[in-house]
DNA sequence: TCTTGACCTCGAGTTACTCAAGGCGGGTAT
DNA sequence: ATACCCGCCTTGAGTAACTCGAGGTCAAGA
């Protein structure tokens, strides 16, 4: 598929996919004779994963390490697994943050309600 | 209290507090005779709120609007309330995102497990 | 008196995009 | 056949939100 469809499916913008590719985050992107990128279906799973990792706060450098490991083949799976497990711990922390922020907001809103009465 | 304590209590870094003040996000910061900032206890609640709003993804511009309303006094409370309610909807969206990312990670980790077996 | 520590300002650097300018090539309308 | 549009391409500049380093002030302790 073309880059526009890859963008639509992954959630990333076209520009962001190109940027990620330039930074080494998207390996194995084929090109047609006139230089246009071509994404195989399996190839579009990757931007989708990147989308979610970014959306939940994984830094570029970690994504780069992850992509580099991926490019090295299956024997790097234990390493990649660890990166994902680390990230899932970050997710837990973020969930707690949302919880706490919600408490702060709720308290603030209560104070506002009192002022409005 | 001094800026270092305000930083420790709010969660923001010293540099970030100064930056936020320059951008109009922290009103009413007093200065001592030699130019050092002085935060009253009520005054430190504000950076703390900013910390949580930022940490959960509120853009600077919205924070600026929020701070400007705050500086205008109590009659802007309904407006401020709406901003916080909007943000709390964003929080809900983020919670869903974390959930979805977790699913993606879990599926990926399962695939890794299969490969390792 | 000298030094240490916490503060100050200003300006440059960083991260992760995001967008605009200018150009190519393929398909469709005249 | 030519004109035009569309989606792609690259490069380089711009933006958001910090983050850091250099260089300077001032008060208090050894």
mmCIF file of C-alpha atoms (C1' of nucleotides) in Angstrom:
data_model
loop_
_atom_site.group_PDB
_atom_site.id
_atom_site.type_symbol
_atom_site.label_atom_id
_atom_site.label_comp_id
_atom_site.label_asym_id
_atom_site.label_seq_id
_atom_site.Cartn_x
_atom_site.Cartn_y
_atom_site.Cartn_z
ATOM 1 C CA UNK A 1 0.000 0.000 0.000
ATOM 2 C CA UNK A 2 0.989 3.628 -0.433
ATOM 3 C CA UNK A 3 2.191 5.880 2.334
ATOM 4 C CA UNK A 4 -1.169 7.620 2.653
ATOM 5 C CA UNK A 5 -2.869 4.352 3.458
ATOM 6 C CA UNK A 6 -0.070 3.308 5.800
ATOM 7 C CA UNK A 7 -0.606 6.609 7.597
ATOM 8 C CA UNK A 8 -4.365 6.133 7.794
ATOM 9 C CA UNK A 9 -3.970 2.630 9.194
ATOM 10 C CA UNK A 10 -1.194 3.280 11.668
ATOM 11 C CA UNK A 11 -2.432 6.575 13.061
ATOM 12 C CA UNK A 12 0.825 8.345 12.245
ATOM 13 C CA UNK A 13 0.865 11.280 9.843
ATOM 14 C CA UNK A 14 2.560 10.894 6.484
ATOM 15 C CA UNK A 15 5.267 13.355 7.496
ATOM 16 C CA UNK A 16 5.840 11.499 10.714
ATOM 17 C CA UNK A 17 6.301 8.174 8.930
ATOM 18 C CA UNK A 18 8.876 9.743 6.619
ATOM 19 C CA UNK A 19 10.585 11.351 9.589
ATOM 20 C CA UNK A 20 10.644 8.063 11.496
ATOM 21 C CA UNK A 21 12.071 6.279 8.488
ATOM 22 C CA UNK A 22 14.845 8.873 8.188
ATOM 23 C CA UNK A 23 15.643 8.309 11.864
ATOM 24 C CA UNK A 24 15.925 4.587 11.356
ATOM 25 C CA UNK A 25 12.661 3.635 13.041
ATOM 26 C CA UNK A 26 11.029 2.000 10.026
ATOM 27 C CA UNK A 27 13.239 -0.628 8.409
ATOM 28 C CA UNK A 28 12.611 -2.444 5.126
ATOM 29 C CA UNK A 29 10.526 0.120 3.316
ATOM 30 C CA UNK A 30 10.475 -0.784 -0.373
ATOM 31 C CA UNK A 31 10.449 1.787 -3.146
ATOM 32 C CA UNK A 32 8.810 1.645 -6.545
ATOM 33 C CA UNK A 33 10.785 2.562 -9.657
ATOM 34 C CA UNK A 34 10.006 6.245 -9.300
ATOM 35 C CA UNK A 35 11.010 6.389 -5.651
ATOM 36 C CA UNK A 36 7.646 6.030 -3.967
ATOM 37 C CA UNK A 37 7.461 4.063 -0.739
ATOM 38 C CA UNK A 38 5.556 0.815 -0.708
ATOM 39 C CA UNK A 39 4.303 -0.826 2.466
ATOM 40 C CA UNK A 40 3.422 -4.487 2.619
ATOM 41 C CA UNK A 41 0.651 -5.380 5.053
ATOM 42 C CA UNK A 42 3.084 -6.868 7.563
ATOM 43 C CA UNK A 43 5.117 -3.737 7.092
ATOM 44 C CA UNK A 44 2.293 -1.523 8.287
ATOM 45 C CA UNK A 45 2.039 -3.291 11.633
ATOM 46 C CA UNK A 46 5.297 -1.648 12.510
ATOM 47 C CA UNK A 47 4.179 2.020 12.217
ATOM 48 C CA UNK A 48 1.079 1.031 14.152
ATOM 49 C CA UNK A 49 3.161 -0.267 17.016
ATOM 50 C CA UNK A 50 5.325 2.856 16.855
ATOM 51 C CA UNK A 51 2.175 4.959 17.010
ATOM 52 C CA UNK A 52 1.083 3.370 20.267
ATOM 53 C CA UNK A 53 4.513 3.427 21.806
ATOM 54 C CA UNK A 54 4.889 7.116 21.022
ATOM 55 C CA UNK A 55 1.342 7.944 22.088
ATOM 56 C CA UNK A 56 2.071 6.493 25.490
ATOM 57 C CA UNK A 57 5.374 8.256 25.914
ATOM 58 C CA UNK A 58 8.201 6.057 24.713
ATOM 59 C CA UNK A 59 11.199 8.278 23.844
ATOM 60 C CA UNK A 60 12.624 8.246 20.310
ATOM 61 C CA UNK A 61 15.926 6.810 21.491
ATOM 62 C CA UNK A 62 14.255 3.754 22.922
ATOM 63 C CA UNK A 63 12.210 3.321 19.761
ATOM 64 C CA UNK A 64 15.433 3.547 17.776
ATOM 65 C CA UNK A 65 17.050 0.864 19.900
ATOM 66 C CA UNK A 66 13.951 -1.269 19.500
ATOM 67 C CA UNK A 67 13.951 -0.842 15.716
ATOM 68 C CA UNK A 68 17.658 -1.620 15.509
ATOM 69 C CA UNK A 69 17.117 -4.850 17.430
ATOM 70 C CA UNK A 70 14.201 -5.752 15.205
ATOM 71 C CA UNK A 71 16.370 -5.281 12.137
ATOM 72 C CA UNK A 72 18.900 -7.754 13.557
ATOM 73 C CA UNK A 73 16.457 -10.648 13.498
ATOM 74 C CA UNK A 74 14.878 -13.127 15.859
ATOM 75 C CA UNK A 75 17.773 -13.624 18.225
ATOM 76 C CA UNK A 76 17.086 -10.136 19.619
ATOM 77 C CA UNK A 77 13.589 -11.083 20.752
ATOM 78 C CA UNK A 78 14.558 -11.380 24.449
ATOM 79 C CA UNK A 79 15.958 -7.842 24.322
ATOM 80 C CA UNK A 80 12.890 -6.511 22.574
ATOM 81 C CA UNK A 81 10.700 -8.268 25.083
ATOM 82 C CA UNK A 82 12.486 -6.450 27.886
ATOM 83 C CA UNK A 83 11.951 -3.096 26.223
ATOM 84 C CA UNK A 84 8.240 -3.783 25.935
ATOM 85 C CA UNK A 85 8.044 -4.983 29.523
ATOM 86 C CA UNK A 86 9.787 -1.802 30.687
ATOM 87 C CA UNK A 87 7.312 0.197 28.673
ATOM 88 C CA UNK A 88 4.417 -1.616 30.193
ATOM 89 C CA UNK A 89 5.710 -0.547 33.605
ATOM 90 C CA UNK A 90 5.725 3.024 32.320
ATOM 91 C CA UNK A 91 2.104 2.537 31.297
ATOM 92 C CA UNK A 92 1.260 1.569 34.857
ATOM 93 C CA UNK A 93 2.915 4.720 36.133
ATOM 94 C CA UNK A 94 0.956 6.809 33.652
ATOM 95 C CA UNK A 95 -2.269 5.237 34.789
ATOM 96 C CA UNK A 96 -1.469 6.288 38.338
ATOM 97 C CA UNK A 97 -0.651 9.805 37.127
ATOM 98 C CA UNK A 98 -4.022 10.074 35.421
ATOM 99 C CA UNK A 99 -5.638 8.908 38.635
ATOM 100 C CA UNK A 100 -3.852 11.496 40.701
ATOM 101 C CA UNK A 101 -4.536 14.285 38.241
ATOM 102 C CA UNK A 102 -8.170 13.339 38.391
ATOM 103 C CA UNK A 103 -8.153 13.703 42.146
ATOM 104 C CA UNK A 104 -6.548 17.128 41.871
ATOM 105 C CA UNK A 105 -9.104 18.203 39.281
ATOM 106 C CA UNK A 106 -11.997 16.900 41.322
ATOM 107 C CA UNK A 107 -10.889 18.789 44.403
ATOM 108 C CA UNK A 108 -10.433 21.954 42.348
ATOM 109 C CA UNK A 109 -13.858 21.586 40.787
ATOM 110 C CA UNK A 110 -15.425 21.161 44.219
ATOM 111 C CA UNK A 111 -13.850 24.405 45.349
ATOM 112 C CA UNK A 112 -15.234 26.096 42.252
ATOM 113 C CA UNK A 113 -18.697 24.740 43.002
ATOM 114 C CA UNK A 114 -18.545 26.209 46.477
ATOM 115 C CA UNK A 115 -17.558 29.580 45.051
ATOM 116 C CA UNK A 116 -20.444 29.466 42.619
ATOM 117 C CA UNK A 117 -22.974 28.842 45.371
ATOM 118 C CA UNK B 1 9.296 29.665 50.498
ATOM 119 C CA UNK B 2 12.133 29.779 47.997
ATOM 120 C CA UNK B 3 11.973 28.527 44.456
ATOM 121 C CA UNK B 4 13.850 25.321 45.277
ATOM 122 C CA UNK B 5 11.196 24.342 47.798
ATOM 123 C CA UNK B 6 8.399 25.351 45.444
ATOM 124 C CA UNK B 7 10.000 23.096 42.843
ATOM 125 C CA UNK B 8 10.314 20.189 45.260
ATOM 126 C CA UNK B 9 6.693 20.508 46.334
ATOM 127 C CA UNK B 10 5.121 21.041 42.935
ATOM 128 C CA UNK B 11 7.108 18.478 40.981
ATOM 129 C CA UNK B 12 8.257 21.055 38.431
ATOM 130 C CA UNK B 13 11.951 21.779 37.989
ATOM 131 C CA UNK B 14 13.302 25.159 39.023
ATOM 132 C CA UNK B 15 13.998 26.046 35.399
ATOM 133 C CA UNK B 16 10.513 25.073 34.401
ATOM 134 C CA UNK B 17 8.932 27.272 37.051
ATOM 135 C CA UNK B 18 10.984 30.227 35.843
ATOM 136 C CA UNK B 19 10.066 29.441 32.255
ATOM 137 C CA UNK B 20 6.375 29.146 33.123
ATOM 138 C CA UNK B 21 6.494 32.442 34.976
ATOM 139 C CA UNK B 22 8.067 34.144 31.956
ATOM 140 C CA UNK B 23 5.254 32.740 29.810
ATOM 141 C CA UNK B 24 2.621 34.148 32.121
ATOM 142 C CA UNK B 25 1.592 30.871 33.714
ATOM 143 C CA UNK B 26 2.487 31.759 37.279
ATOM 144 C CA UNK B 27 0.937 35.057 38.397
ATOM 145 C CA UNK B 28 1.647 36.934 41.632
ATOM 146 C CA UNK B 29 5.165 35.769 42.329
ATOM 147 C CA UNK B 30 6.697 38.135 44.879
ATOM 148 C CA UNK B 31 10.350 39.098 44.846
ATOM 149 C CA UNK B 32 12.647 39.901 47.738
ATOM 150 C CA UNK B 33 14.813 43.039 47.662
ATOM 151 C CA UNK B 34 17.595 41.277 45.747
ATOM 152 C CA UNK B 35 15.257 39.876 43.118
ATOM 153 C CA UNK B 36 14.715 36.376 44.474
ATOM 154 C CA UNK B 37 11.283 34.837 44.022
ATOM 155 C CA UNK B 38 9.185 34.149 47.083
ATOM 156 C CA UNK B 39 6.270 31.709 47.081
ATOM 157 C CA UNK B 40 3.539 31.830 49.674
ATOM 158 C CA UNK B 41 1.996 28.460 50.569
ATOM 159 C CA UNK B 42 -1.181 29.232 48.618
ATOM 160 C CA UNK B 43 1.084 30.320 45.811
ATOM 161 C CA UNK B 44 2.690 26.899 45.543
ATOM 162 C CA UNK B 45 -0.619 25.160 44.912
ATOM 163 C CA UNK B 46 -0.567 26.763 41.510
ATOM 164 C CA UNK B 47 2.673 25.180 40.175
ATOM 165 C CA UNK B 48 1.423 21.887 41.570
ATOM 166 C CA UNK B 49 -1.739 22.143 39.527
ATOM 167 C CA UNK B 50 0.305 23.157 36.489
ATOM 168 C CA UNK B 51 2.505 20.118 37.042
ATOM 169 C CA UNK B 52 -0.437 17.754 36.880
ATOM 170 C CA UNK B 53 -2.054 19.476 33.949
ATOM 171 C CA UNK B 54 1.175 19.333 31.977
ATOM 172 C CA UNK B 55 1.948 15.773 33.030
ATOM 173 C CA UNK B 56 -1.379 14.687 31.611
ATOM 174 C CA UNK B 57 -0.987 16.558 28.363
ATOM 175 C CA UNK B 58 -2.564 19.986 28.612
ATOM 176 C CA UNK B 59 -0.964 22.266 25.995
ATOM 177 C CA UNK B 60 0.827 25.462 27.073
ATOM 178 C CA UNK B 61 -1.694 27.666 25.311
ATOM 179 C CA UNK B 62 -4.557 26.274 27.328
ATOM 180 C CA UNK B 63 -2.570 26.649 30.525
ATOM 181 C CA UNK B 64 -1.895 30.256 29.546
ATOM 182 C CA UNK B 65 -5.574 30.904 29.016
ATOM 183 C CA UNK B 66 -6.317 29.252 32.332
ATOM 184 C CA UNK B 67 -3.727 31.379 34.146
ATOM 185 C CA UNK B 68 -4.997 34.555 32.495
ATOM 186 C CA UNK B 69 -8.519 33.787 33.678
ATOM 187 C CA UNK B 70 -7.258 33.057 37.166
ATOM 188 C CA UNK B 71 -5.532 36.430 37.262
ATOM 189 C CA UNK B 72 -8.823 38.140 36.430
ATOM 190 C CA UNK B 73 -10.504 36.998 39.606
ATOM 191 C CA UNK B 74 -13.499 34.982 40.741
ATOM 192 C CA UNK B 75 -15.912 35.923 37.995
ATOM 193 C CA UNK B 76 -13.899 33.737 35.605
ATOM 194 C CA UNK B 77 -14.562 30.608 37.642
ATOM 195 C CA UNK B 78 -17.193 29.247 35.222
ATOM 196 C CA UNK B 79 -14.701 29.559 32.383
ATOM 197 C CA UNK B 80 -11.963 27.894 34.377
ATOM 198 C CA UNK B 81 -14.355 25.154 35.367
ATOM 199 C CA UNK B 82 -15.024 24.438 31.696
ATOM 200 C CA UNK B 83 -11.327 24.193 30.947
ATOM 201 C CA UNK B 84 -10.881 21.661 33.730
ATOM 202 C CA UNK B 85 -13.911 19.692 32.596
ATOM 203 C CA UNK B 86 -12.529 19.594 29.054
ATOM 204 C CA UNK B 87 -9.255 18.374 30.444
ATOM 205 C CA UNK B 88 -10.934 15.683 32.419
ATOM 206 C CA UNK B 89 -12.431 14.420 29.156
ATOM 207 C CA UNK B 90 -8.896 14.332 27.747
ATOM 208 C CA UNK B 91 -7.894 12.270 30.751
ATOM 209 C CA UNK B 92 -10.571 9.736 29.889
ATOM 210 C CA UNK B 93 -9.258 9.522 26.338
ATOM 211 C CA UNK B 94 -5.740 8.962 27.646
ATOM 212 C CA UNK B 95 -6.927 6.186 29.874
ATOM 213 C CA UNK B 96 -8.411 4.475 26.830
ATOM 214 C CA UNK B 97 -5.160 4.975 24.938
ATOM 215 C CA UNK B 98 -3.200 3.305 27.730
ATOM 216 C CA UNK B 99 -5.658 0.457 27.639
ATOM 217 C CA UNK B 100 -5.291 -0.009 23.910
ATOM 218 C CA UNK B 101 -1.525 0.234 24.014
ATOM 219 C CA UNK B 102 -1.563 -2.412 26.679
ATOM 220 C CA UNK B 103 -3.523 -4.725 24.403
ATOM 221 C CA UNK B 104 -1.056 -4.127 21.579
ATOM 222 C CA UNK B 105 1.877 -4.839 23.891
ATOM 223 C CA UNK B 106 0.272 -7.951 25.278
ATOM 224 C CA UNK B 107 -0.365 -9.347 21.827
ATOM 225 C CA UNK B 108 3.212 -8.584 20.796
ATOM 226 C CA UNK B 109 4.605 -10.213 23.917
ATOM 227 C CA UNK B 110 2.555 -13.327 23.253
ATOM 228 C CA UNK B 111 4.051 -13.548 19.790
ATOM 229 C CA UNK B 112 7.514 -13.206 21.306
ATOM 230 C CA UNK B 113 6.749 -15.998 23.755
ATOM 231 C CA UNK B 114 5.764 -18.275 20.897
ATOM 232 C CA UNK B 115 9.008 -17.500 19.118
ATOM 233 C CA UNK B 116 10.987 -18.270 22.231
ATOM 234 C CA UNK B 117 9.392 -21.665 22.626
ATOM 235 C "C1'" DT C 1 38.556 37.787 53.696
ATOM 236 C "C1'" DC C 2 37.505 34.132 51.195
ATOM 237 C "C1'" DT C 3 34.527 30.789 49.748
ATOM 238 C "C1'" DT C 4 30.258 28.334 49.287
ATOM 239 C "C1'" DG C 5 25.583 27.946 47.990
ATOM 240 C "C1'" DA C 6 21.353 29.441 46.274
ATOM 241 C "C1'" DC C 7 19.541 32.518 43.590
ATOM 242 C "C1'" DC C 8 19.348 35.621 39.147
ATOM 243 C "C1'" DT C 9 19.204 36.616 33.629
ATOM 244 C "C1'" DC C 10 20.039 35.673 28.968
ATOM 245 C "C1'" DG C 11 20.917 33.018 25.142
ATOM 246 C "C1'" DA C 12 21.814 28.704 22.951
ATOM 247 C "C1'" DG C 13 20.639 23.731 22.407
ATOM 248 C "C1'" DT C 14 17.425 19.678 22.234
ATOM 249 C "C1'" DT C 15 13.454 16.713 21.103
ATOM 250 C "C1'" DA C 16 10.080 15.375 18.166
ATOM 251 C "C1'" DC C 17 7.719 16.667 15.108
ATOM 252 C "C1'" DT C 18 5.235 19.813 11.381
ATOM 253 C "C1'" DC C 19 4.928 22.501 7.461
ATOM 254 C "C1'" DA C 20 6.060 25.006 3.151
ATOM 255 C "C1'" DA C 21 8.546 25.272 -1.220
ATOM 256 C "C1'" DG C 22 9.697 23.377 -5.249
ATOM 257 C "C1'" DG C 23 9.878 19.266 -8.290
ATOM 258 C "C1'" DC C 24 8.586 14.593 -10.594
ATOM 259 C "C1'" DG C 25 5.590 11.261 -12.874
ATOM 260 C "C1'" DG C 26 1.147 9.103 -14.114
ATOM 261 C "C1'" DG C 27 -3.600 9.413 -15.278
ATOM 262 C "C1'" DT C 28 -7.497 12.071 -17.130
ATOM 263 C "C1'" DA C 29 -9.919 15.849 -19.702
ATOM 264 C "C1'" DT C 30 -9.830 18.929 -23.955
ATOM 265 C "C1'" DA D 1 -0.794 16.204 -27.867
ATOM 266 C "C1'" DT D 2 -1.054 19.292 -24.249
ATOM 267 C "C1'" DA D 3 -2.763 20.915 -20.074
ATOM 268 C "C1'" DC D 4 -3.811 19.932 -15.520
ATOM 269 C "C1'" DC D 5 -4.309 17.693 -11.191
ATOM 270 C "C1'" DC D 6 -2.936 14.462 -7.654
ATOM 271 C "C1'" DG D 7 -0.121 12.117 -4.774
ATOM 272 C "C1'" DC D 8 4.230 11.360 -4.047
ATOM 273 C "C1'" DC D 9 9.277 13.033 -3.344
ATOM 274 C "C1'" DT D 10 13.307 15.914 -0.816
ATOM 275 C "C1'" DT D 11 15.166 19.627 1.714
ATOM 276 C "C1'" DG D 12 15.165 23.050 4.884
ATOM 277 C "C1'" DA D 13 12.948 26.093 8.011
ATOM 278 C "C1'" DG D 14 9.697 26.656 11.968
ATOM 279 C "C1'" DT D 15 7.492 25.314 16.425
ATOM 280 C "C1'" DA D 16 6.591 23.678 21.281
ATOM 281 C "C1'" DA D 17 8.172 23.041 25.540
ATOM 282 C "C1'" DC D 18 11.511 22.713 27.847
ATOM 283 C "C1'" DT D 19 16.706 22.303 29.440
ATOM 284 C "C1'" DC D 20 21.226 23.726 30.139
ATOM 285 C "C1'" DG D 21 25.465 26.575 30.468
ATOM 286 C "C1'" DA D 22 27.793 30.926 31.203
ATOM 287 C "C1'" DG D 23 28.433 34.594 33.879
ATOM 288 C "C1'" DG D 24 26.865 37.550 37.777
ATOM 289 C "C1'" DT D 25 24.802 38.950 42.639
ATOM 290 C "C1'" DC D 26 24.319 38.481 47.489
ATOM 291 C "C1'" DA D 27 24.304 36.624 52.292
ATOM 292 C "C1'" DA D 28 26.227 33.632 55.593
ATOM 293 C "C1'" DG D 29 29.805 30.640 57.547
ATOM 294 C "C1'" DA D 30 35.215 29.130 58.309
#
